[in-house]
Coordinates of C-alpha atoms and ligand atoms in Angstrom, one line a residue:
M261 CA 49.7 91.6 103.3
A262 CA 51.6 89.3 101.2
L263 CA 53.3 85.2 101.0
L264 CA 56.4 85.5 101.8
K265 CA 60.1 83.3 100.5
I266 CA 61.1 80.1 102.4
L267 CA 64.1 79.5 102.9
K268 CA 65.4 75.7 102.1
F269 CA 68.1 73.1 103.4
P270 CA 70.4 73.7 102.6
N271 CA 70.8 77.4 101.7
P272 CA 73.4 79.2 103.4
R273 CA 71.5 82.5 104.6
L274 CA 70.0 79.8 106.9
R275 CA 72.8 79.7 109.8
T276 CA 72.9 83.4 109.7
V277 CA 73.0 84.0 113.0
A278 CA 70.0 87.5 113.8
E279 CA 69.8 90.3 115.3
P280 CA 68.0 91.9 118.4
V281 CA 64.9 94.3 117.0
H282 CA 65.3 97.7 118.3
A283 CA 62.3 99.4 117.2
I284 CA 59.2 98.5 117.0
D285 CA 57.8 100.3 113.6
D286 CA 54.5 99.7 111.0
A287 CA 57.7 98.1 108.7
L288 CA 58.0 95.8 111.1
R289 CA 54.4 95.2 111.9
R290 CA 53.8 94.9 108.5
T291 CA 56.5 92.0 107.8
M292 CA 54.5 89.8 110.8
D293 CA 51.6 89.8 109.4
D294 CA 52.6 88.8 106.1
M295 CA 54.8 85.9 108.0
Y296 CA 50.9 84.6 109.8
E297 CA 49.7 84.3 106.4
T298 CA 53.0 82.9 105.4
M299 CA 52.4 80.3 108.5
Y300 CA 48.8 79.7 107.8
A301 CA 48.8 79.1 104.1
H302 CA 52.2 76.2 104.4
H303 CA 49.7 75.4 107.9
G304 CA 52.3 76.3 109.6
V305 CA 52.4 76.1 112.9
G306 CA 55.6 79.2 113.8
L307 CA 57.8 80.5 111.3
A308 CA 61.2 82.3 112.2
A309 CA 62.4 85.7 110.2
T310 CA 65.3 83.7 109.6
Q311 CA 63.4 81.3 107.3
V312 CA 61.7 84.3 105.3
D313 CA 65.3 86.5 105.4
I314 CA 64.9 88.3 107.4
H315 CA 67.6 88.7 109.9
R316 CA 66.5 89.8 112.7
R317 CA 65.3 88.0 116.3
F318 CA 61.5 87.4 116.3
F319 CA 59.1 84.7 115.4
T320 CA 55.2 83.8 115.0
M321 CA 53.8 80.8 116.6
D322 CA 49.9 79.7 116.6
V323 CA 50.0 75.9 118.3
S324 CA 45.7 76.1 118.5
E325 CA 43.3 73.9 117.6
S326 CA 41.2 76.8 115.7
R327 CA 44.5 78.2 114.3
K328 CA 43.0 81.1 114.9
E329 CA 45.5 82.2 117.4
P330 CA 48.7 84.2 116.8
L331 CA 51.0 84.9 118.3
C332 CA 54.5 87.0 117.3
V333 CA 57.7 86.6 120.2
I334 CA 60.3 89.6 119.8
N335 CA 63.9 89.2 121.0
P336 CA 62.8 85.8 122.6
E337 CA 64.8 84.8 126.1
I338 CA 65.0 81.3 127.3
I339 CA 64.8 81.6 130.9
S340 CA 64.9 78.6 132.8
K341 CA 63.9 74.7 131.3
E342 CA 62.8 71.7 132.8
G343 CA 62.8 68.6 132.6
V344 CA 63.3 66.4 128.8
Q345 CA 60.6 66.0 126.1
Y346 CA 61.6 63.4 122.8
D347 CA 59.1 63.9 119.8
Y348 CA 59.0 64.2 116.1
H349 CA 59.8 67.4 114.1
G350 CA 59.6 68.9 111.0
C351 CA 60.6 72.4 109.9
L352 CA 59.5 74.6 106.5
S353 CA 62.9 75.0 105.4
V354 CA 63.3 71.5 104.8
G355 CA 60.8 70.2 103.4
G356 CA 61.3 66.7 101.9
N357 CA 58.4 65.6 104.9
I358 CA 61.2 65.4 106.4
S359 CA 60.9 64.1 109.9
D360 CA 62.3 62.9 113.0
K361 CA 62.7 62.8 116.1
I362 CA 64.3 64.8 118.4
K363 CA 65.1 65.8 122.4
R364 CA 64.1 69.5 123.8
A365 CA 63.5 70.4 126.7
A366 CA 59.7 69.7 128.1
K367 CA 58.8 73.2 130.2
L368 CA 60.4 76.3 129.7
R369 CA 59.3 80.1 131.2
L370 CA 60.0 82.3 127.7
R371 CA 61.1 86.4 128.5
G372 CA 59.5 88.5 124.6
M373 CA 58.1 91.2 123.3
D374 CA 54.8 91.3 121.8
L375 CA 54.3 94.1 118.6
T376 CA 53.0 96.8 121.6
G377 CA 57.0 96.2 123.3
K378 CA 55.2 94.6 126.4
I379 CA 56.9 92.1 128.2
F380 CA 55.3 89.5 128.5
E381 CA 56.8 86.0 130.5
W382 CA 55.8 82.5 130.5
D383 CA 55.5 79.2 131.4
L384 CA 55.4 76.9 127.9
E385 CA 55.6 72.5 127.2
E386 CA 54.1 71.0 124.6
L387 CA 54.3 71.5 121.5
A388 CA 54.1 75.2 122.2
A389 CA 58.0 74.2 124.1
I390 CA 59.1 72.8 121.3
C391 CA 57.9 75.8 118.2
V392 CA 59.5 78.2 120.6
Q393 CA 62.6 76.1 120.9
H394 CA 63.2 75.5 117.0
E395 CA 62.3 78.8 116.2
M396 CA 65.1 79.7 119.3
D397 CA 67.3 77.6 116.6
H398 CA 66.4 79.3 113.6
L399 CA 66.9 82.5 114.7
N400 CA 70.8 81.0 116.0
G401 CA 70.9 79.7 112.2
L402 CA 70.6 76.0 113.9
L403 CA 68.7 73.3 111.9
F404 CA 66.4 70.3 114.0
I405 CA 68.4 68.0 111.1
D406 CA 71.1 69.6 112.8
H407 CA 70.8 67.6 115.9
L408 CA 70.7 64.6 114.9
S409 CA 72.9 62.1 113.7
R410 CA 75.6 62.2 111.6
L411 CA 74.5 59.1 109.2
K412 CA 70.7 60.3 109.3
Q413 CA 72.0 63.8 108.5
G414 CA 74.1 61.8 105.3
R415 CA 71.1 60.3 104.3
I416 CA 68.6 63.9 104.8
R417 CA 71.2 65.1 102.2
E418 CA 71.1 62.2 99.4
K419 CA 66.8 62.2 99.8
L420 CA 66.8 66.2 99.3
E421 CA 69.6 65.4 96.2
K422 CA 67.9 62.9 94.3
A423 CA 64.3 65.0 95.3
N424 CA 65.5 68.2 94.0
R425 CA 67.5 65.9 90.6
E426 CA 64.0 64.5 90.5
Ligands
LIG244 O1 55.1 74.1 111.2 C1 55.8 73.1 111.4 N1 56.0 72.1 112.6 C2 56.1 71.8 113.6 C3 56.5 70.0 113.9 C4 57.3 69.8 115.2 C5 57.9 70.6 115.2 C6 58.4 72.3 115.5 C7 58.0 72.5 114.2 S1 57.7 73.4 113.2 C8 57.3 73.6 112.0 C9 57.1 75.1 110.9 C10 59.2 76.0 110.8 O2 59.8 75.2 110.6 N2 59.1 76.1 112.1 O3 60.7 76.8 112.0
LIG245 NI1 61.4 75.5 110.7

């Protein structure tokens, strides 16, 4: 297993729209293992392939207290959404301790494939629902900061540029 390098905003590759996965093979399984290791090493609750410069539709996630319930979702699709939750987001690709509140669906039904190729459907809420929406944004080339006002985006850009100079 190996730690993967995480792309950081404003790297333009984070804007790539990922392509569907067509085959679940050893290479994909190895990449998934590396993504778990990378996600845990950075104390993340989720990690999208896009963030490690792989432009295919899959992500890893673990929203458990124990941090021992790794999940991978391949070709994820949200089939329904319900309600609204307004909560803090952070992102391993944004860094700089930047966090702000974003409006998301409160509950959703997710369809996806696991590493055995089995299709499952899952009802999620709270942090799990937030995380899925956040990771699916990555697969579509979006970052949580895109959901903030222009003014806030400008301030974040300045803060990150300053942090990079120091
Ligand atoms: O680790 C993460 N925590 C988090 C907190 C609130 C909302 C979303 C997230 S996802 C983030 C890891 C990450 O950047 N995944 O893409
Ligand atoms: Ni993120």
